[in-house]
mmCIF file of C-alpha atoms in Angstrom:
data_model
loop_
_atom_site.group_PDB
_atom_site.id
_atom_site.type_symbol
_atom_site.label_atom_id
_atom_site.label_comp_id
_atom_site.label_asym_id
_atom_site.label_seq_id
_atom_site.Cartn_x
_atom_site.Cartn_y
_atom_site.Cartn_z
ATOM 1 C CA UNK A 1 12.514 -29.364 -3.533
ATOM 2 C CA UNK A 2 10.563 -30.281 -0.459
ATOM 3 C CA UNK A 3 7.393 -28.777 1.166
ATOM 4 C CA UNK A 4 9.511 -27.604 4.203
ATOM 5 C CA UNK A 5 12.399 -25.997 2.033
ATOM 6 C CA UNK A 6 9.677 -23.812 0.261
ATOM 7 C CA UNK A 7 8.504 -22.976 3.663
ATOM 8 C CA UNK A 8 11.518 -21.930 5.020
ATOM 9 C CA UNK A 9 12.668 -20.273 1.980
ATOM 10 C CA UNK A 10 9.099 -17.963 2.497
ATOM 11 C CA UNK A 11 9.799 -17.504 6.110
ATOM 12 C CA UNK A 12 13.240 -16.586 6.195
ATOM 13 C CA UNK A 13 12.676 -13.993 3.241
ATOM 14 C CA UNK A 14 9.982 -12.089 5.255
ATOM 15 C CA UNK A 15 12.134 -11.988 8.026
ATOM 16 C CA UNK A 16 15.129 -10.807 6.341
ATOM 17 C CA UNK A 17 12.430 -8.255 4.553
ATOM 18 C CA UNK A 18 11.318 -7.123 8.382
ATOM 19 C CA UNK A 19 14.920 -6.333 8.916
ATOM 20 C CA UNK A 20 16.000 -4.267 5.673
ATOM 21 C CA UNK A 21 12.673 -2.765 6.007
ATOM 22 C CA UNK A 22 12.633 -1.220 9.448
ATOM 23 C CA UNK A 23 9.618 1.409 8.331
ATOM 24 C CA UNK A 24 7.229 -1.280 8.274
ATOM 25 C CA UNK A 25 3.607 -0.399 9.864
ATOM 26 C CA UNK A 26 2.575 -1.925 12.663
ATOM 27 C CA UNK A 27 -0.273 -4.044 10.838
ATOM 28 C CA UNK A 28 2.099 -5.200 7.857
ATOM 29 C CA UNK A 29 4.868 -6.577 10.514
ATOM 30 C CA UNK A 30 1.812 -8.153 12.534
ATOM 31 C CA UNK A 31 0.656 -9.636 8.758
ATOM 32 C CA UNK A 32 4.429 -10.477 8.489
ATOM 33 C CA UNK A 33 4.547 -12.075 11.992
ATOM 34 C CA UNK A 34 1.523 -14.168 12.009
ATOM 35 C CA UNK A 35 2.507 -15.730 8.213
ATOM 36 C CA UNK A 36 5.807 -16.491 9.769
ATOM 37 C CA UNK A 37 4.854 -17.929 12.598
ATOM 38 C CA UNK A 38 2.378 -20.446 10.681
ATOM 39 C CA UNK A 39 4.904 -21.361 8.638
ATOM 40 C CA UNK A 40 7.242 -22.180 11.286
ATOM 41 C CA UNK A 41 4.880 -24.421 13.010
ATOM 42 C CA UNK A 42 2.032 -25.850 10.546
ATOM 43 C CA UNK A 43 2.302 -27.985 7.105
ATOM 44 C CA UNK A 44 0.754 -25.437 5.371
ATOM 45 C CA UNK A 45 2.328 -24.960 1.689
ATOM 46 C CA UNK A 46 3.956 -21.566 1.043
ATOM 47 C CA UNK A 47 1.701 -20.987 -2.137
ATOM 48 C CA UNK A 48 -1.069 -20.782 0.480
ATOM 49 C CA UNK A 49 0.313 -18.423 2.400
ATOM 50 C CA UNK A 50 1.716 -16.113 0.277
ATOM 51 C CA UNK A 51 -1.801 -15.767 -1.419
ATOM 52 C CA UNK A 52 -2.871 -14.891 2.393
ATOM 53 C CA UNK A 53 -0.271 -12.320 2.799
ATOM 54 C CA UNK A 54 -0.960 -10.729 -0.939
ATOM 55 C CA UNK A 55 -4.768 -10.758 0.326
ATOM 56 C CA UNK A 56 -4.016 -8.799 3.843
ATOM 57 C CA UNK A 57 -1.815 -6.190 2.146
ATOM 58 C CA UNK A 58 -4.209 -5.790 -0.798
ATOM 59 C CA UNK A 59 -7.026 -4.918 1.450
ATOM 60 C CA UNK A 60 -4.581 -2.476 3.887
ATOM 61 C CA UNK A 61 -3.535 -0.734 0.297
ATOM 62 C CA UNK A 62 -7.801 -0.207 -0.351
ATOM 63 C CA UNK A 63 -7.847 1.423 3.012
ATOM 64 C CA UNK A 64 -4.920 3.383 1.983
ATOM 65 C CA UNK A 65 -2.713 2.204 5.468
ATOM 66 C CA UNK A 66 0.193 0.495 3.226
ATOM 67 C CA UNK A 67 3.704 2.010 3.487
ATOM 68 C CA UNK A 68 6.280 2.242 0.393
ATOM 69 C CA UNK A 69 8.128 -0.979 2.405
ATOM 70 C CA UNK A 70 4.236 -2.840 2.396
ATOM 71 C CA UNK A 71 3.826 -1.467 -1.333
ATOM 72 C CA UNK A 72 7.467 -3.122 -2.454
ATOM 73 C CA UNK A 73 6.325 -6.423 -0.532
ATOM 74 C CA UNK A 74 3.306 -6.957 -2.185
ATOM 75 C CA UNK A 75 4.991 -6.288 -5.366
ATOM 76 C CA UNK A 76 7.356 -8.721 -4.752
ATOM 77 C CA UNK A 77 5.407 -11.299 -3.726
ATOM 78 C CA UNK A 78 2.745 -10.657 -6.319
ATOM 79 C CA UNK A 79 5.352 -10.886 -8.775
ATOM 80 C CA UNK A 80 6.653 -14.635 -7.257
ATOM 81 C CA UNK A 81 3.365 -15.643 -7.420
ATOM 82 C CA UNK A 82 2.995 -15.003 -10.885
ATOM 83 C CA UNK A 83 6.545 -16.913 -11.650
ATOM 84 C CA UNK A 84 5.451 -19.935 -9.417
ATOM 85 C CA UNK A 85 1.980 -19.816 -11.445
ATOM 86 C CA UNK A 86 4.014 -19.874 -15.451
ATOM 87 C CA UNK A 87 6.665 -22.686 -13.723
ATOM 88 C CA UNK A 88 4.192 -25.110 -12.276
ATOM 89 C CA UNK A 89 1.584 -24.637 -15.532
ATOM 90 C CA UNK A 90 4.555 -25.763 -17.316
ATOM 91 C CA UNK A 91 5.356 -28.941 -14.598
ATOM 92 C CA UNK A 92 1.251 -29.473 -15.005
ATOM 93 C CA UNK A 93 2.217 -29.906 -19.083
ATOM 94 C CA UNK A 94 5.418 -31.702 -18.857
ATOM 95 C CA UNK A 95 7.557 -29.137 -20.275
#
């Protein structure tokens, strides 16, 4: 699977999350925004920018200013983080 296919696959789930998840704050759908925007228009790999997005929404959940939408995101992504990290330790050992 291609660099751009993981992209897109990143960007079109956060916008299809923006959509089922209308109570969004106002800084999580600017977080959401500005990750899919760079995806859209720089080669930057989706591993990257996920661990930016888990960063942002970490730090709003210390100042307490995440939502139950922002919570289930980070959990989500937190979660396919830790998937991609077991599946490419495997590629790493040829299994």
């Amino acid at each position: 699977m291609g660099d751009s296919m993981l992209r897109q696959d990143l960007r079109q789930y956060l916008l299809n999350f923006v959509v089922k998840h209308p109570k969004l704050t106002v800084d999580e759908g600017y977080i959401i925004s500005e990750a899919t925007d760079r995806l859209q228009r720089q080669k930057r790999s989706q591993e990257k920018e996920m661990i930016d997005i888990i960063r942002a929404l970490r730090q709003l959940s210390y100042q307490q200013h995440l939502s139950q939408d922002g919570w289930q995101l980070l959990t989500k992504l937190q979660r396919k983080q830790w998937i991609w990290g077991v599946v490419n330790t495997f590629q790493l050992f040829g299994h």
